[in-house]
CSV table of C-alpha atoms in Angstrom, one decimal:
chain,number,residue,atom,x,y,z
A,1,MET,CA,-6.1,9.7,13.9
A,2,LEU,CA,-2.4,10.5,13.9
A,3,TYR,CA,-2.6,13.3,11.4
A,4,GLU,CA,-2.0,15.9,14.1
A,5,ALA,CA,1.5,14.7,14.6
A,6,ARG,CA,2.1,14.0,10.9
A,7,ARG,CA,5.2,15.4,9.3
A,8,LYS,CA,4.4,18.2,6.9
A,9,ALA,CA,5.4,17.2,3.4
A,10,ARG,CA,4.9,19.1,0.2
A,11,GLU,CA,2.0,17.7,-1.9
A,12,ILE,CA,2.3,16.1,-5.3
A,13,THR,CA,-0.4,14.8,-7.6
A,14,VAL,CA,-0.3,11.4,-9.2
A,15,GLY,CA,-3.2,11.1,-11.6
A,16,ALA,CA,-6.2,11.9,-9.4
A,17,VAL,CA,-4.3,10.9,-6.2
A,18,LYS,CA,-2.7,13.4,-3.8
A,19,ILE,CA,0.4,12.4,-2.0
A,20,GLY,CA,1.8,14.3,0.9
A,21,GLY,CA,0.3,17.4,2.5
A,22,LEU,CA,-2.8,16.4,4.5
A,23,ALA,CA,-3.8,13.8,1.9
A,24,PRO,CA,-4.7,10.3,3.2
A,25,ILE,CA,-1.8,7.8,3.2
A,26,SER,CA,-2.1,6.0,-0.1
A,27,VAL,CA,-1.4,2.3,-0.8
A,28,GLN,CA,0.7,1.2,-3.8
A,29,SER,CA,1.6,-2.1,-5.4
A,30,MET,CA,3.6,-3.2,-8.4
A,31,LEU,CA,2.5,-5.5,-11.2
A,32,ASN,CA,4.3,-8.8,-11.6
A,33,THR,CA,2.8,-9.6,-15.0
A,34,ASP,CA,4.8,-9.5,-18.3
A,35,PRO,CA,4.5,-5.9,-19.4
A,36,LEU,CA,4.2,-7.1,-23.0
A,37,ASP,CA,1.1,-9.2,-22.1
A,38,TYR,CA,-1.6,-6.5,-22.3
A,39,GLU,CA,-4.6,-8.6,-21.1
A,40,ALA,CA,-2.8,-10.1,-18.1
A,41,THR,CA,-1.4,-6.6,-17.1
A,42,ARG,CA,-4.8,-5.0,-17.5
A,43,ALA,CA,-6.5,-7.7,-15.5
A,44,GLN,CA,-4.0,-7.4,-12.6
A,45,ILE,CA,-4.4,-3.6,-12.5
A,46,LEU,CA,-8.2,-4.0,-12.2
A,47,ALA,CA,-7.7,-6.7,-9.4
A,48,LEU,CA,-5.5,-4.3,-7.5
A,49,LYS,CA,-7.9,-1.4,-8.0
A,50,ASN,CA,-10.8,-3.6,-6.7
A,51,ALA,CA,-8.7,-4.5,-3.6
A,52,GLY,CA,-8.2,-0.8,-2.8
A,53,CYS,CA,-4.9,0.0,-4.4
A,54,ASP,CA,-4.5,3.7,-4.9
A,55,VAL,CA,-1.4,3.7,-7.3
A,56,VAL,CA,0.0,0.9,-9.5
A,57,ARG,CA,3.6,0.7,-10.7
A,58,LEU,CA,4.8,-1.4,-13.7
A,59,ALA,CA,8.1,-2.2,-15.1
A,60,VAL,CA,8.9,-0.6,-18.5
A,61,PRO,CA,12.0,-2.4,-19.8
A,62,ASN,CA,11.7,-1.6,-23.5
A,63,LYS,CA,9.7,0.3,-26.1
A,64,ARG,CA,7.1,-2.5,-26.5
A,65,ALA,CA,6.2,-2.1,-22.9
A,66,VAL,CA,5.7,1.6,-23.5
A,67,GLU,CA,3.0,0.6,-26.0
A,68,THR,CA,1.3,-1.3,-23.2
A,69,VAL,CA,1.4,1.8,-21.1
A,70,ARG,CA,-0.1,3.8,-24.0
A,71,ALA,CA,-3.0,1.3,-24.4
A,72,LEU,CA,-3.7,1.2,-20.7
A,73,LYS,CA,-3.9,5.0,-20.4
A,74,ARG,CA,-6.3,5.1,-23.4
A,75,GLU,CA,-8.6,2.8,-21.4
A,76,ALA,CA,-8.7,5.1,-18.4
A,77,LEU,CA,-8.8,2.2,-15.8
A,78,GLY,CA,-9.3,4.6,-12.9
A,79,VAL,CA,-6.0,4.1,-11.1
A,80,PRO,CA,-2.8,6.1,-11.6
A,81,LEU,CA,0.1,4.3,-13.2
A,82,VAL,CA,3.8,4.7,-12.4
A,83,ALA,CA,6.5,3.7,-15.0
A,84,ASP,CA,9.5,2.0,-13.4
A,85,ILE,CA,12.5,3.0,-15.5
A,86,HIS,CA,16.1,1.8,-15.2
A,87,PHE,CA,19.0,3.5,-17.1
A,88,ASP,CA,17.3,4.3,-20.4
A,89,TYR,CA,16.0,7.9,-20.1
A,90,ARG,CA,14.4,7.6,-23.5
A,91,LEU,CA,11.8,5.2,-22.1
A,92,ALA,CA,10.9,7.8,-19.5
A,93,LEU,CA,10.3,10.3,-22.2
A,94,ASP,CA,8.2,7.8,-24.2
A,95,CYS,CA,6.1,7.0,-21.1
A,96,VAL,CA,5.4,10.7,-20.5
A,97,ASP,CA,4.3,11.0,-24.1
A,98,ALA,CA,2.1,7.9,-23.5
A,99,GLY,CA,0.3,9.6,-20.7
A,100,ILE,CA,1.9,8.0,-17.6
A,101,ASP,CA,1.0,9.5,-14.3
A,102,LYS,CA,4.4,9.2,-12.6
A,103,ILE,CA,8.0,8.2,-13.4
A,104,ARG,CA,10.2,6.2,-11.0
A,105,ILE,CA,13.9,6.7,-11.7
A,106,ASN,CA,17.3,7.2,-10.1
A,107,PRO,CA,18.5,10.4,-11.8
A,108,GLY,CA,22.1,9.4,-11.2
A,109,ASN,CA,21.7,6.2,-13.1
A,110,ILE,CA,20.4,7.5,-16.4
A,111,GLY,CA,23.5,9.2,-17.7
A,112,ASP,CA,24.7,12.8,-17.8
A,113,GLU,CA,22.7,15.7,-16.4
A,114,GLY,CA,21.5,16.6,-19.9
A,115,ARG,CA,19.5,13.4,-20.0
A,116,VAL,CA,18.1,14.1,-16.5
A,117,ARG,CA,17.1,17.5,-17.6
A,118,ALA,CA,15.3,16.1,-20.6
A,119,VAL,CA,13.2,13.9,-18.4
A,120,ALA,CA,12.6,16.7,-15.9
A,121,ASP,CA,11.5,19.1,-18.7
A,122,ALA,CA,9.2,16.5,-20.2
A,123,CYS,CA,7.7,15.7,-16.8
A,124,ARG,CA,7.3,19.4,-15.9
A,125,ALA,CA,5.4,20.0,-19.2
A,126,LYS,CA,2.9,17.3,-18.5
A,127,HIS,CA,2.7,17.8,-14.7
A,128,VAL,CA,4.2,14.3,-14.1
A,129,PRO,CA,5.9,13.8,-10.8
A,130,ILE,CA,9.1,11.8,-10.4
A,131,ARG,CA,9.7,9.3,-7.7
A,132,ILE,CA,13.4,8.8,-6.7
A,133,GLY,CA,13.9,5.2,-5.7
A,134,VAL,CA,16.9,4.2,-3.7
A,135,ASN,CA,17.8,0.8,-2.2
A,136,SER,CA,20.9,-0.9,-0.9
A,137,GLY,CA,21.8,-2.2,-4.3
A,138,SER,CA,21.6,1.1,-6.1
A,139,LEU,CA,24.0,3.2,-4.1
A,140,GLU,CA,26.6,5.3,-5.9
A,141,LYS,CA,30.2,4.2,-5.7
A,142,HIS,CA,31.4,7.4,-4.0
A,143,ILE,CA,28.7,7.2,-1.3
A,144,LEU,CA,29.2,3.5,-0.7
A,145,GLU,CA,33.0,4.1,-0.3
A,146,LYS,CA,32.4,7.0,2.1
A,147,HIS,CA,30.1,4.9,4.4
A,148,GLY,CA,31.7,1.5,3.8
A,149,ALA,CA,28.3,-0.2,3.6
A,150,PRO,CA,24.7,0.5,2.6
A,151,THR,CA,23.9,2.1,6.0
A,152,ALA,CA,20.9,4.3,6.8
A,153,GLU,CA,23.1,7.4,6.4
A,154,ALA,CA,24.3,6.2,3.0
A,155,LEU,CA,20.8,5.5,1.7
A,156,ALA,CA,19.5,8.9,2.9
A,157,GLU,CA,22.5,10.7,1.3
A,158,SER,CA,22.0,8.9,-2.0
A,159,ALA,CA,18.3,10.0,-2.1
A,160,LEU,CA,19.2,13.6,-1.3
A,161,TYR,CA,22.0,13.4,-4.0
A,162,HIS,CA,19.4,12.4,-6.6
A,163,ALA,CA,17.0,15.1,-5.4
A,164,GLU,CA,19.7,17.7,-5.8
A,165,ILE,CA,20.3,16.6,-9.4
A,166,LEU,CA,16.6,17.2,-10.1
A,167,ALA,CA,16.7,20.5,-8.2
A,168,ARG,CA,19.5,21.7,-10.5
A,169,CYS,CA,17.1,20.9,-13.4
A,170,ASN,CA,14.5,23.2,-11.7
A,171,PHE,CA,12.3,20.2,-10.9
A,172,SER,CA,10.8,19.7,-7.4
A,173,ASP,CA,7.6,17.7,-8.1
A,174,VAL,CA,9.4,14.7,-6.4
A,175,ALA,CA,8.7,11.9,-4.0
A,176,ILE,CA,11.4,9.9,-2.3
A,177,SER,CA,11.6,6.2,-1.6
A,178,VAL,CA,14.4,4.7,0.5
A,179,LYS,CA,14.0,1.0,1.0
A,180,ALA,CA,16.3,-1.4,2.8
A,181,SER,CA,15.9,-5.2,3.3
A,182,THR,CA,16.5,-4.7,7.1
A,183,VAL,CA,13.8,-3.1,9.1
A,184,ARG,CA,16.1,-1.1,11.3
A,185,GLU,CA,18.0,0.5,8.4
A,186,MET,CA,14.7,1.3,6.6
A,187,ILE,CA,13.4,3.1,9.7
A,188,ALA,CA,16.6,4.9,10.4
A,189,ALA,CA,17.0,6.1,6.8
A,190,ASN,CA,13.5,7.5,6.6
A,191,ARG,CA,13.9,9.3,9.9
A,192,ILE,CA,16.9,11.1,8.5
A,193,LEU,CA,15.0,12.1,5.4
A,194,ALA,CA,12.1,13.3,7.4
A,195,LYS,CA,14.4,15.8,9.2
A,196,GLU,CA,16.4,16.8,6.1
A,197,THR,CA,13.7,17.4,3.5
A,198,ASP,CA,10.0,18.1,3.0
A,199,TYR,CA,9.6,15.8,0.0
A,200,PRO,CA,6.8,13.2,0.5
A,201,LEU,CA,8.1,9.8,1.5
A,202,HIS,CA,7.2,6.4,0.1
A,203,LEU,CA,7.7,3.7,2.7
A,204,GLY,CA,8.5,0.1,2.3
A,205,VAL,CA,10.8,-2.7,3.3
A,206,THR,CA,12.3,-4.2,0.1
A,207,GLU,CA,13.0,-7.9,-0.4
A,208,ALA,CA,10.9,-8.5,2.7
A,209,GLY,CA,10.1,-12.1,1.9
A,210,GLY,CA,6.9,-14.2,1.4
A,211,ALA,CA,3.4,-13.5,2.6
A,212,HIS,CA,4.0,-14.2,6.3
A,213,THR,CA,7.5,-12.9,6.9
A,214,GLY,CA,7.2,-10.0,4.5
A,215,SER,CA,4.0,-8.8,6.1
A,216,ILE,CA,5.5,-8.8,9.5
A,217,LYS,CA,8.6,-7.0,8.5
A,218,SER,CA,6.5,-4.4,6.6
A,219,ALA,CA,4.1,-3.9,9.4
A,220,VAL,CA,7.0,-3.3,11.9
A,221,GLY,CA,8.9,-0.9,9.6
A,222,ILE,CA,6.0,0.9,8.0
A,223,GLY,CA,4.0,1.0,11.1
A,224,ALA,CA,6.8,2.4,13.3
A,225,LEU,CA,7.3,5.3,10.9
A,226,LEU,CA,3.6,6.0,10.4
A,227,SER,CA,3.1,6.1,14.2
A,228,GLU,CA,5.7,8.8,14.3
A,229,GLY,CA,3.9,10.8,11.6
A,230,ILE,CA,6.4,9.9,8.9
A,231,GLY,CA,5.3,8.6,5.5
A,232,ASP,CA,2.8,9.6,2.8
A,233,THR,CA,2.4,6.5,0.7
A,234,ILE,CA,3.3,2.8,1.3
A,235,ARG,CA,4.0,-0.5,-0.4
A,236,VAL,CA,4.1,-3.9,1.3
A,237,SER,CA,6.6,-5.7,-0.9
A,238,LEU,CA,5.9,-9.4,-0.9
A,239,THR,CA,6.9,-12.5,-2.9
A,240,ALA,CA,3.2,-13.2,-3.3
A,241,ASP,CA,0.1,-12.0,-5.2
A,242,PRO,CA,0.2,-8.2,-5.4
A,243,VAL,CA,-3.4,-8.1,-4.3
A,244,LEU,CA,-2.2,-9.4,-0.9
A,245,GLU,CA,0.3,-6.5,-0.8
A,246,VAL,CA,-2.7,-4.1,-1.0
A,247,ARG,CA,-4.7,-5.9,1.6
A,248,GLU,CA,-1.8,-6.0,4.0
A,249,GLY,CA,-1.0,-2.3,3.4
A,250,ARG,CA,-4.6,-1.4,4.1
A,251,ALA,CA,-4.5,-3.5,7.2
A,252,ILE,CA,-1.5,-1.6,8.5
A,253,LEU,CA,-3.3,1.7,7.9
A,254,SER,CA,-6.4,0.3,9.6
A,255,ALA,CA,-4.5,-0.7,12.7
A,256,LEU,CA,-3.3,2.8,13.0
A,257,ASP,CA,-6.7,4.4,12.2
A,258,LEU,CA,-5.2,6.0,9.1
A,259,LEU,CA,-7.7,4.9,6.6
A,260,PRO,CA,-9.7,7.8,5.2
A,261,GLU,CA,-12.9,5.7,5.7
A,262,ARG,CA,-13.9,2.8,7.9
A,263,GLU,CA,-13.7,-0.6,6.5
A,264,LEU,CA,-14.7,-4.1,7.7
A,265,ASP,CA,-13.0,-4.6,11.0
A,266,ILE,CA,-12.8,-8.1,12.4
A,267,ILE,CA,-11.9,-8.6,16.0
A,268,SER,CA,-11.5,-12.1,17.4
A,269,CYS,CA,-10.2,-13.7,20.6
A,270,PRO,CA,-7.2,-16.0,20.6
A,271,THR,CA,-9.3,-18.8,22.3
A,272,CYS,CA,-8.5,-20.6,25.5
A,273,GLY,CA,-9.6,-23.6,27.6
A,274,ARG,CA,-13.0,-22.1,28.1
A,275,THR,CA,-13.7,-22.1,24.3
A,276,LYS,CA,-16.3,-24.7,23.4
A,277,ILE,CA,-16.7,-23.8,19.8
A,278,ASP,CA,-14.3,-24.4,16.9
A,279,LEU,CA,-13.6,-20.7,16.4
A,280,ILE,CA,-10.5,-20.9,14.2
A,281,PRO,CA,-12.0,-22.6,11.1
A,282,LEU,CA,-15.2,-20.6,11.7
A,283,LEU,CA,-13.3,-17.4,11.3
A,284,ASP,CA,-11.5,-18.7,8.3
A,285,ALA,CA,-14.8,-19.7,6.7
A,286,PHE,CA,-16.2,-16.2,7.4
A,287,GLU,CA,-13.2,-14.4,5.9
A,288,ARG,CA,-13.5,-16.5,2.7
A,289,GLU,CA,-17.2,-15.6,2.4
A,290,VAL,CA,-16.4,-11.9,3.0
A,291,ASP,CA,-13.8,-12.0,0.2
A,292,ARG,CA,-16.2,-13.9,-2.1
A,293,LEU,CA,-18.9,-11.3,-1.7
A,294,SER,CA,-16.4,-8.3,-1.7
A,295,LEU,CA,-17.6,-7.0,1.7
A,296,ARG,CA,-14.3,-5.7,3.1
A,297,SER,CA,-15.1,-2.1,2.2
A,298,LEU,CA,-18.1,-2.0,4.5
A,299,PRO,CA,-17.8,0.1,7.6
A,300,VAL,CA,-18.8,-2.7,9.9
A,301,LYS,CA,-17.1,-4.2,13.0
A,302,VAL,CA,-17.6,-7.9,13.4
A,303,ALA,CA,-16.5,-9.9,16.5
A,304,PHE,CA,-15.7,-13.6,16.9
A,305,MET,CA,-15.5,-14.4,20.6
A,306,GLY,CA,-14.7,-17.7,22.1
A,307,CYS,CA,-17.1,-17.9,25.0
A,308,ILE,CA,-20.4,-16.3,26.2
A,309,VAL,CA,-18.8,-15.5,29.6
A,310,ASN,CA,-16.7,-12.6,28.3
A,311,GLY,CA,-17.5,-12.3,24.6
A,312,PRO,CA,-20.4,-9.9,24.3
A,313,GLY,CA,-19.0,-7.6,27.0
A,314,GLU,CA,-15.5,-7.4,25.7
A,315,ALA,CA,-16.8,-6.8,22.1
A,316,ARG,CA,-19.7,-4.5,23.0
A,317,GLU,CA,-18.5,-2.0,20.4
A,318,ALA,CA,-18.9,-4.5,17.6
A,319,ASP,CA,-21.9,-3.9,15.2
A,320,ILE,CA,-22.4,-7.7,15.1
A,321,GLY,CA,-20.7,-10.7,16.6
A,322,VAL,CA,-20.8,-14.2,17.8
A,323,ALA,CA,-19.9,-15.7,21.2
A,324,GLY,CA,-19.2,-19.4,21.4
A,325,GLY,CA,-21.4,-21.8,23.3
A,326,ASP,CA,-21.1,-25.5,23.6
A,327,GLY,CA,-21.2,-26.4,19.9
A,328,ASP,CA,-23.3,-23.4,19.0
A,329,GLY,CA,-23.1,-19.6,19.2
A,330,VAL,CA,-24.9,-16.6,20.4
A,331,ILE,CA,-25.3,-13.7,17.9
A,332,PHE,CA,-25.1,-10.3,19.6
A,333,ARG,CA,-25.3,-6.7,18.5
A,334,ARG,CA,-23.4,-4.0,20.5
A,335,GLY,CA,-23.0,-6.5,23.4
A,336,VAL,CA,-26.7,-7.5,23.5
A,337,ALA,CA,-27.5,-11.2,22.8
A,338,MET,CA,-30.0,-11.6,20.0
A,339,GLU,CA,-30.3,-15.3,19.1
A,340,ARG,CA,-28.6,-18.7,19.5
A,341,VAL,CA,-27.7,-20.5,16.3
A,342,LYS,CA,-26.2,-23.8,15.5
A,343,MET,CA,-22.5,-24.1,14.4
A,344,ASP,CA,-23.3,-24.4,10.7
A,345,GLU,CA,-25.6,-21.4,10.8
A,346,ILE,CA,-23.2,-18.9,12.3
A,347,VAL,CA,-21.4,-17.7,9.2
A,348,PRO,CA,-24.6,-17.5,7.0
A,349,THR,CA,-26.3,-15.6,9.9
A,350,LEU,CA,-23.5,-13.1,10.2
A,351,ILE,CA,-23.3,-12.6,6.5
A,352,ARG,CA,-27.0,-12.1,6.3
A,353,GLU,CA,-26.9,-9.5,9.0
A,354,ILE,CA,-24.0,-7.7,7.3
A,355,LEU,CA,-25.8,-7.7,4.0
A,356,THR,CA,-28.8,-6.1,5.7
A,357,MET,CA,-26.4,-3.4,7.1
A,358,LYS,CA,-25.0,-2.9,3.6
A,359,ASP,CA,-28.5,-2.3,2.2
A,360,LYS,CA,-29.1,0.4,4.8
A,361,LEU,CA,-25.8,2.0,4.1
A,362,VAL,CA,-26.5,2.4,0.4
């Protein structure tokens, strides 16, 4: 675990989720359904929750969307909701009244300080935190002119500027998100904030791209900061199904041993000329079955190794695994060979063994 070196941030509460302090790193995503389509929005929230999402954000562009928020909160779906507000402070007030768990705004973009104070007062009364969201497209004119471009320094200064506005309104229940579309700027901006303030930090690379490119950029940016102890909650922003954002976010945390509990951990060799088994489609078939049966939350390590020569020994820490033979495979537990199975029996055998482990864990 990296918690020993973790930056000490103040703690805020979003619904039942703690962010900052010594709370586990939480994973967030944002809905891409029409906020006026209640059933589609509800279904996506539940899909994200089932994938392991800790906090869900949704756009609230108008008063009809506020009614969606109100209905969702009446249902108590079991995951905190964040209202994403741009410009119209009245929508923030309405969302607080509707029971929202967190508000995302840029205080400098919703009008004079009186409007900001109104939002701060409403949030304080209902214990609703505010997330300040800054990106390269939202920089204030005076900050952009000062720095000449949306640099890391400009992004950090903008975030602190917004935080100061809220501080003048006697509001400190704040999280800060500074996102850039370039990984280096995102890392640099958050390093500045980590030194300048103790607000909890939400990490992400904005406009990162599709499933493949976006996941790589996010893993590099988010992973680099988390490995330095910086960051309290994350979002992997993808032009893809939001459920994938959650899976990729959890994968980043798992790679750094930052998940609060063990989950299914699949290790597999990259294959080489010694491999006599078609390991790549075999692994793909196994992952599809794992998803179909919703087994990713199980604290089990599974190994897919290309050959019997090195496989069991290299993966001796796996709870269960397979090492390839010549068209078949050897199932092993903790490095000890158990049985030889035919190619078409490998995935069913592994799934059967994992389900047996699941029954013992219940």
